[in-house]
XYZ file of C-alpha atoms in Angstrom:
512
model
C 11.997 -29.959 18.073
C 8.435 -29.590 17.062
C 6.893 -26.672 17.776
C 3.308 -24.645 16.562
C 2.566 -20.946 15.920
C -0.378 -19.674 14.874
C -1.266 -16.852 12.033
C -4.130 -16.453 9.591
C -5.210 -15.822 6.221
C -7.943 -13.698 4.848
C -10.383 -14.846 1.857
C -12.998 -12.574 0.893
C -13.985 -10.297 4.369
C -13.557 -13.787 6.711
C -10.335 -15.152 8.206
C -9.384 -18.872 8.688
C -6.336 -19.918 10.762
C -2.875 -21.088 9.504
C -0.805 -23.411 12.029
C 2.737 -22.898 11.354
C 4.572 -25.892 12.161
C 8.298 -25.549 12.895
C 10.668 -28.924 13.111
C 14.656 -28.218 13.906
C 16.529 -31.213 13.603
C 20.045 -32.495 12.438
C 20.669 -31.496 8.951
C 21.903 -28.106 7.071
C 18.673 -26.830 4.795
C 15.669 -24.941 5.035
C 12.693 -25.954 3.681
C 9.375 -23.893 3.750
C 6.174 -26.006 2.702
C 2.656 -25.649 2.181
C 1.980 -23.537 -0.890
C 3.649 -20.397 0.026
C 3.887 -17.667 -2.713
C 7.151 -15.884 -3.129
C 6.234 -12.910 -0.450
C 6.300 -15.728 2.265
C 9.355 -17.609 0.791
C 11.353 -14.439 0.941
C 10.638 -13.793 4.568
C 13.884 -16.269 5.198
C 16.153 -13.191 4.538
C 13.822 -10.567 6.456
C 13.553 -13.341 9.570
C 17.627 -13.721 9.678
C 18.613 -10.376 9.052
C 15.746 -9.067 12.039
C 17.258 -11.846 14.484
C 21.002 -10.910 13.901
C 19.754 -7.343 14.932
C 19.119 -8.721 18.444
C 21.736 -11.259 18.971
C 19.430 -14.163 18.160
C 20.545 -16.840 15.352
C 19.126 -18.709 12.349
C 19.666 -22.421 13.367
C 22.058 -23.822 11.451
C 20.233 -26.959 11.178
C 17.516 -28.444 9.214
C 14.609 -26.543 9.315
C 11.279 -27.756 8.141
C 8.459 -25.283 8.239
C 4.640 -26.310 7.184
C 2.042 -24.180 6.877
C -1.116 -25.778 6.960
C -3.843 -26.242 5.622
C -0.966 -27.257 3.312
C -3.673 -27.311 -0.048
C -4.380 -23.304 0.212
C -1.964 -20.898 -1.056
C -0.480 -18.584 1.717
C -0.055 -14.876 0.343
C 1.795 -11.989 1.570
C 4.370 -11.006 4.162
C 2.410 -11.001 7.411
C 3.767 -14.643 8.321
C 7.376 -13.322 9.114
C 6.941 -12.905 12.634
C 4.665 -15.949 12.787
C 7.843 -18.383 11.487
C 10.444 -16.266 13.344
C 8.808 -17.079 16.528
C 8.338 -20.655 15.716
C 12.279 -20.868 14.476
C 13.246 -19.601 17.997
C 11.122 -21.619 19.993
C 11.652 -24.760 17.865
C 15.771 -23.833 18.213
C 15.149 -23.627 22.161
C 16.076 -19.717 21.970
C 13.069 -18.585 23.498
C 10.358 -20.615 25.735
C 7.673 -22.145 23.762
C 4.562 -22.320 26.310
C 3.302 -18.973 25.219
C 3.841 -18.820 21.623
C 0.742 -21.242 20.524
C -1.396 -19.223 22.981
C -1.655 -15.972 20.521
C -2.531 -15.387 17.290
C 0.857 -13.681 15.880
C 1.238 -11.549 12.581
C 3.447 -9.003 11.376
C 5.739 -8.172 8.301
C 9.128 -7.487 9.436
C 11.793 -4.887 8.260
C 15.772 -6.192 8.117
C 16.431 -4.127 11.267
C 13.928 -6.001 13.041
C 11.210 -3.203 13.475
C 7.448 -4.302 12.126
C 5.217 -2.663 9.174
C 1.399 -2.686 9.559
C -0.652 -5.802 7.749
C -3.810 -5.512 6.173
C -7.156 -7.698 7.292
C -6.509 -7.302 10.988
C -10.227 -6.879 12.052
C -11.347 -10.332 10.549
C -8.414 -11.870 11.770
C -8.964 -10.502 15.311
C -12.600 -11.712 14.944
C -11.170 -15.744 14.244
C -8.752 -15.385 16.726
C -11.357 -14.511 19.569
C -13.896 -17.221 17.948
C -11.120 -19.798 18.247
C -10.357 -19.284 21.801
C -6.796 -17.844 21.698
C -5.574 -15.609 24.813
C -4.679 -12.802 22.581
C -3.118 -11.278 19.336
C 0.350 -10.249 19.075
C 0.890 -7.711 16.149
C 2.374 -4.811 14.784
C 1.701 -1.529 17.168
C 0.051 0.471 14.046
C -2.450 -2.183 13.687
C -3.196 -2.810 17.344
C -6.323 -0.037 17.628
C -7.918 -1.930 14.577
C -7.792 -5.412 16.259
C -8.985 -4.010 20.002
C -12.213 -3.322 18.376
C -12.679 -6.963 19.281
C -13.181 -7.511 23.156
C -12.466 -10.739 25.225
C -9.040 -10.783 23.196
C -5.550 -9.665 24.436
C -4.486 -7.418 21.712
C -0.539 -6.811 22.099
C 1.255 -4.216 20.295
C 4.718 -4.362 19.354
C 6.829 -2.175 17.296
C 9.843 -4.407 17.030
C 10.791 -8.373 17.004
C 12.443 -7.981 20.152
C 9.405 -6.981 22.049
C 7.437 -10.089 20.892
C 10.604 -12.222 21.593
C 10.955 -10.655 25.598
C 7.134 -10.668 26.002
C 6.726 -14.361 24.918
C 10.051 -15.328 27.029
C 8.189 -13.742 29.894
C 10.872 -11.168 30.303
C 8.815 -8.111 29.188
C 5.066 -7.146 30.261
C 3.012 -5.409 27.662
C -0.431 -4.091 28.824
C -3.172 -5.482 26.375
C -4.849 -2.465 24.504
C -8.267 -2.005 25.564
C -10.519 0.331 23.482
C -14.439 1.191 24.725
C -15.415 0.338 21.153
C -19.060 1.710 22.333
C -17.864 4.730 23.460
C -15.915 5.725 20.274
C -19.095 4.615 18.667
C -21.303 6.939 20.044
C -19.399 9.903 20.315
C -17.958 9.749 16.501
C -21.033 8.421 14.747
C -22.399 10.762 12.317
C -20.059 13.262 12.422
C -19.497 14.570 8.801
C -17.275 17.457 7.931
C -19.864 18.501 5.088
C -23.671 19.401 6.020
C -26.469 20.243 3.499
C -26.842 23.635 5.462
C -23.617 24.473 3.490
C -25.917 24.508 0.235
C -27.722 27.497 -0.878
C -30.593 27.078 -3.183
C -31.318 23.824 -4.985
C -34.144 22.728 -2.781
C -35.982 20.632 -5.351
C -32.672 18.376 -5.710
C -32.420 18.395 -1.456
C -35.542 17.342 -1.570
C -35.249 14.492 -4.102
C -31.707 13.499 -2.291
C -34.019 13.159 0.984
C -36.371 10.862 -1.084
C -33.614 9.014 -2.123
C -32.083 8.512 1.394
C -35.381 7.818 3.108
C -36.303 4.574 0.588
C -32.590 3.892 -0.476
C -33.272 4.354 -4.156
C -30.406 5.032 -6.786
C -30.539 8.802 -8.155
C -29.126 10.617 -10.998
C -28.500 14.335 -11.238
C -28.388 15.617 -15.004
C -27.061 19.176 -14.902
C -24.592 21.964 -16.647
C -21.172 22.222 -15.209
C -20.887 24.012 -11.699
C -24.702 23.640 -10.690
C -23.459 21.617 -7.655
C -24.217 17.977 -8.236
C -20.800 16.962 -6.852
C -21.577 19.193 -3.587
C -24.693 17.661 -2.909
C -23.757 14.054 -3.601
C -20.662 14.570 -1.370
C -23.560 15.917 1.386
C -25.624 12.588 1.060
C -24.084 10.387 3.643
C -24.688 12.976 6.253
C -28.368 12.577 5.862
C -28.595 8.974 5.988
C -29.535 6.912 9.087
C -26.581 6.479 11.246
C -24.597 3.435 11.122
C -25.796 0.513 13.421
C -22.775 -1.427 15.400
C -23.418 -4.277 13.045
C -22.795 -2.236 9.946
C -20.163 -0.388 11.481
C -18.256 -3.414 11.723
C -19.161 -5.000 8.839
C -17.702 -1.964 6.686
C -14.696 -1.932 9.041
C -14.056 -5.387 7.831
C -14.021 -4.541 4.060
C -11.903 -1.558 4.595
C -9.040 -3.804 6.956
C -9.008 -6.326 4.087
C -8.351 -3.701 1.605
C -5.800 -2.050 3.705
C -7.624 1.379 3.380
C -7.993 2.008 7.062
C -4.734 3.532 7.676
C -2.537 3.719 10.507
C -3.774 4.005 14.062
C -7.226 3.718 12.793
C -10.223 2.328 14.511
C -14.141 1.509 13.718
C -15.469 3.324 11.050
C -18.399 5.078 12.196
C -19.621 7.229 9.387
C -21.067 5.887 6.219
C -18.281 5.315 3.420
C -18.497 7.860 0.116
C -16.415 6.623 -2.621
C -16.113 8.729 -5.674
C -13.851 6.879 -8.084
C -12.290 8.567 -10.992
C -14.245 7.670 -14.908
C -10.910 5.782 -16.024
C -11.512 3.179 -13.308
C -11.421 -0.489 -14.841
C -13.979 -3.146 -14.289
C -11.824 -4.895 -11.745
C -10.660 -1.995 -9.601
C -14.767 -0.910 -9.343
C -16.105 -4.450 -8.609
C -13.447 -6.468 -7.390
C -11.362 -9.203 -8.437
C -7.496 -9.683 -9.425
C -5.090 -12.527 -8.748
C -5.575 -12.327 -4.864
C -9.420 -11.427 -4.677
C -9.696 -7.958 -3.202
C -12.785 -5.707 -2.485
C -13.805 -3.008 -5.301
C -15.124 0.415 -5.151
C -18.563 -0.848 -5.005
C -17.688 -2.901 -1.835
C -15.747 -0.390 -0.172
C -19.067 1.666 -0.444
C -20.980 -0.773 1.305
C -23.631 0.613 3.710
C -22.635 4.179 2.040
C -22.643 5.885 -1.206
C -20.716 5.248 -4.458
C -20.774 8.597 -6.531
C -19.894 8.325 -10.250
C -19.205 11.701 -11.639
C -19.791 12.294 -15.575
C -21.587 8.822 -15.769
C -21.291 8.748 -19.797
C -17.461 8.959 -19.684
C -16.966 5.731 -17.699
C -16.477 2.925 -20.190
C -19.426 1.122 -21.522
C -18.076 -2.344 -19.774
C -17.640 -0.944 -16.345
C -21.229 0.475 -16.051
C -22.400 -3.374 -17.354
C -20.292 -5.143 -14.458
C -22.578 -3.286 -12.004
C -25.860 -4.338 -13.251
C -25.694 -7.564 -11.033
C -24.376 -6.211 -7.764
C -27.208 -3.236 -7.999
C -29.858 -6.147 -7.961
C -28.126 -8.773 -5.801
C -26.251 -6.326 -3.235
C -23.245 -8.278 -3.207
C -20.601 -9.404 -5.784
C -19.448 -12.770 -6.459
C -15.518 -13.436 -7.594
C -15.126 -16.747 -8.990
C -11.675 -18.542 -9.031
C -10.957 -21.919 -10.468
C -10.515 -23.148 -6.641
C -12.642 -20.703 -4.725
C -15.721 -18.281 -5.035
C -15.619 -15.315 -2.600
C -18.489 -13.140 -2.189
C -18.062 -9.424 -1.021
C -21.003 -7.355 0.135
C -22.108 -4.282 -1.920
C -25.121 -2.830 -0.722
C -24.531 0.879 -1.377
C -26.702 3.653 -2.877
C -25.954 4.669 -6.521
C -25.530 8.506 -6.995
C -24.553 9.615 -10.317
C -24.216 12.781 -12.388
C -23.826 13.871 -15.812
C -24.402 16.710 -18.161
C -27.211 16.895 -20.638
C -24.758 16.908 -23.552
C -20.877 17.116 -24.467
C -20.761 20.739 -24.095
C -22.981 20.895 -20.903
C -25.470 23.464 -21.734
C -28.612 21.568 -23.499
C -31.550 22.758 -21.502
C -29.797 25.542 -20.022
C -31.928 28.487 -19.186
C -29.584 30.926 -20.024
C -26.639 29.580 -22.327
C -26.822 28.021 -25.717
C -25.893 24.447 -26.608
C -23.390 24.422 -29.368
C -23.476 20.196 -29.928
C -24.808 19.412 -33.465
C -28.084 17.227 -34.084
C -27.604 13.649 -33.137
C -24.970 14.528 -30.769
C -26.736 15.121 -27.362
C -28.790 11.830 -28.337
C -25.779 9.858 -28.919
C -24.148 11.419 -25.672
C -27.255 10.404 -23.869
C -27.271 6.949 -25.086
C -23.917 5.951 -23.502
C -25.867 5.142 -20.567
C -27.874 1.847 -21.346
C -31.012 1.500 -20.539
C -30.788 -1.700 -18.336
C -28.458 0.447 -16.099
C -31.082 3.576 -16.061
C -33.779 0.840 -14.805
C -31.831 0.309 -12.024
C -31.857 4.108 -11.164
C -34.957 5.575 -9.417
C -34.790 9.035 -9.414
C -33.777 11.150 -12.279
C -33.194 14.706 -11.128
C -32.704 18.028 -13.369
C -30.470 20.360 -11.919
C -30.632 23.665 -12.810
C -27.550 26.613 -11.864
C -28.034 28.250 -8.699
C -29.264 32.126 -9.145
C -26.890 35.046 -7.875
C -29.765 36.072 -5.470
C -30.080 32.587 -4.298
C -26.122 32.222 -3.654
C -26.194 35.592 -1.800
C -29.255 34.974 0.285
C -28.828 35.072 3.890
C -31.151 32.604 4.726
C -29.878 29.886 6.468
C -30.235 26.481 4.594
C -31.795 23.439 6.344
C -29.166 21.236 8.073
C -28.096 17.770 7.624
C -29.671 16.821 11.235
C -32.943 17.585 10.349
C -33.310 16.177 7.169
C -32.148 13.171 9.190
C -34.347 12.862 11.576
C -37.349 12.892 8.906
C -35.282 10.296 6.982
C -35.004 8.099 10.203
C -38.387 7.943 10.863
C -39.409 6.852 6.995
C -36.781 3.946 7.912
C -38.265 2.868 10.908
C -41.641 2.770 9.039
C -39.880 0.676 6.410
C -38.566 -1.680 8.912
C -41.694 -2.555 10.407
C -43.165 -3.022 6.898
C -40.523 -5.601 5.928
C -39.934 -7.255 9.281
C -41.148 -10.683 8.013
C -38.873 -10.114 4.764
C -35.076 -10.352 5.822
C -33.915 -9.790 2.211
C -35.699 -6.599 2.320
C -34.691 -3.532 4.018
C -35.740 -0.287 2.090
C -38.587 0.569 -0.358
C -35.992 0.205 -3.126
C -35.452 -3.136 -2.156
C -38.982 -4.390 -3.092
C -39.557 -6.955 -5.921
C -42.343 -6.230 -8.559
C -44.487 -9.013 -6.332
C -44.321 -6.636 -3.264
C -44.837 -3.354 -5.085
C -48.085 -4.717 -6.220
C -49.289 -5.412 -2.677
C -47.784 -2.747 -0.867
C -48.223 0.395 -3.452
C -51.804 0.365 -4.138
C -53.186 3.423 -5.501
C -56.931 4.649 -6.213
C -58.800 5.349 -9.188
C -57.673 8.906 -9.760
C -54.286 7.780 -9.016
C -54.570 5.371 -11.513
C -55.799 7.768 -14.219
C -52.650 10.356 -13.442
C -50.323 7.558 -13.773
C -51.890 6.608 -17.208
C -51.735 9.668 -18.467
C -48.400 10.662 -17.194
C -47.274 7.824 -18.996
C -48.836 8.604 -22.451
C -48.141 12.086 -22.180
C -44.638 12.003 -21.017
C -44.135 9.113 -23.097
C -42.700 7.349 -20.144
C -41.215 3.520 -20.750
C -42.893 0.449 -18.723
C -39.799 0.356 -16.636
C -40.831 3.721 -14.959
C -44.196 2.169 -13.645
C -42.686 -0.018 -10.658
C -40.045 2.987 -10.024
C -42.609 5.665 -9.480
C -44.594 3.308 -7.324
C -41.580 2.885 -5.164
C -40.757 6.343 -5.003
C -44.243 7.064 -4.266
C -44.132 4.929 -1.327
C -41.394 6.470 0.113
C -42.601 9.901 -0.354
C -45.817 8.603 1.491
C -43.489 7.505 4.228
C -41.795 10.636 4.752
C -45.371 12.348 4.864
C -46.269 9.958 7.478
C -49.094 8.724 5.364
C -50.086 4.625 5.331
C -51.779 5.581 1.778
C -49.892 6.679 -1.380
C -52.162 10.019 -2.175
C -52.613 11.415 -5.492
C -49.916 14.346 -4.335
C -47.112 11.756 -3.684
C -47.725 10.112 -6.906
C -47.390 13.315 -8.775
C -44.181 14.164 -7.250
C -42.764 10.967 -7.928
C -43.403 11.333 -11.897
C -41.477 14.373 -12.057
C -38.589 12.381 -11.314
C -38.396 10.160 -14.400
C -36.960 12.856 -16.662
C -34.620 10.469 -18.692
C -37.558 8.409 -19.611
C -39.402 11.104 -21.261
C -39.068 11.292 -25.127
C -36.713 13.767 -26.007
C -34.209 13.013 -23.112
C -33.335 9.144 -24.058
C -33.873 7.298 -26.934
């Protein structure tokens, strides 16, 4: 008897349906074809043990299982339940009518219980698109799949529940969650808030500008000045996620298996802070089975690189293309996969190995040339993609003990959202540009016009401070954002003056 059941495979952040064809006929051997990897092949032992637990049998006949499309490699353990249901239906141990109406996925334990799987959200989206009635999957993944409406999500904790459901002996109510309600109630609920930070008003201002224009930012300052604390609070002042962004972000985390059990829609912007020992592949993504890296996990959010010069040079250099293109392309012999990577880069670094170069009170103990060598670890092309360079000075005792309440994230976010709305209106004819930071050079010339006084100021600044030519476009983009925050249609001289001060590392005496 030939039976078809359906599973799914994830490629990049999208899924495609895998048809599992099971034929039981006269003979004695078990065949699994269609390019399965070892994890799929080993499923035979898990399936046999799980069926025995509940009094079902592996047929002692010729069992041929084909996983179509047969020319694409099938990987992982999530097909155990798909194959098991096909074998039971093909051998007449359960009714076969309902099996083909559902997407069925799950990893089996030897005792018949089900373990959670990865990539549930893209699979559920594809199942709805292809007109499946529902999706049978492990209970811990049901919340995630239920984000997709118009699809019966049937969570089962063991193989017996799945068997009895398909055999019509058990009723399982589909899990229904109100995604929009969850989204409205939890969007922008951050644990960290700008109000927690005493002092550092100039740094908060710089981060507000970065958030308003989507600019990358680097903070340079001694240890303990509050660089990490400020970076952690940056997502709380970014505009709230839209429903589309929330789904897109959740899909990436689902594929990477980072959502955790009983997780649902991600409603806050991601914040990722990898350690400086991270490898190139872990940062940008890849591997034998291409997986998203840290830059994709921080899509629509913030990637924080603490102690930037301590990262391997090769790791920093592979970020250059994703910073420009807002996506990362992973190429293999048979396939090319794109992962989105539209993130804000926030980096921090000490000004020298000892950390006290330019410190107002402590003396730097680094020898001649050491500071320069340390700063030169961060390459010019990477710095070229960072719009704001901010010097962080230590907080004084008076500022730390002040009773005056700092401005909270919600107030800052209001101004950021207003500035972003202006940019949305400005770039509505250009679908690839969403914020000032994404403007190409030609657009900067058109939209960042300055008057004669502004040109004189910029020329003087570039000559006196020894600013590089690459700083020119950056200053104009940042001044456009400052003007947006001030509600001004034109870039005034004070907006330009403020933007100029955010180019510390371009000055002579900082970087060579």
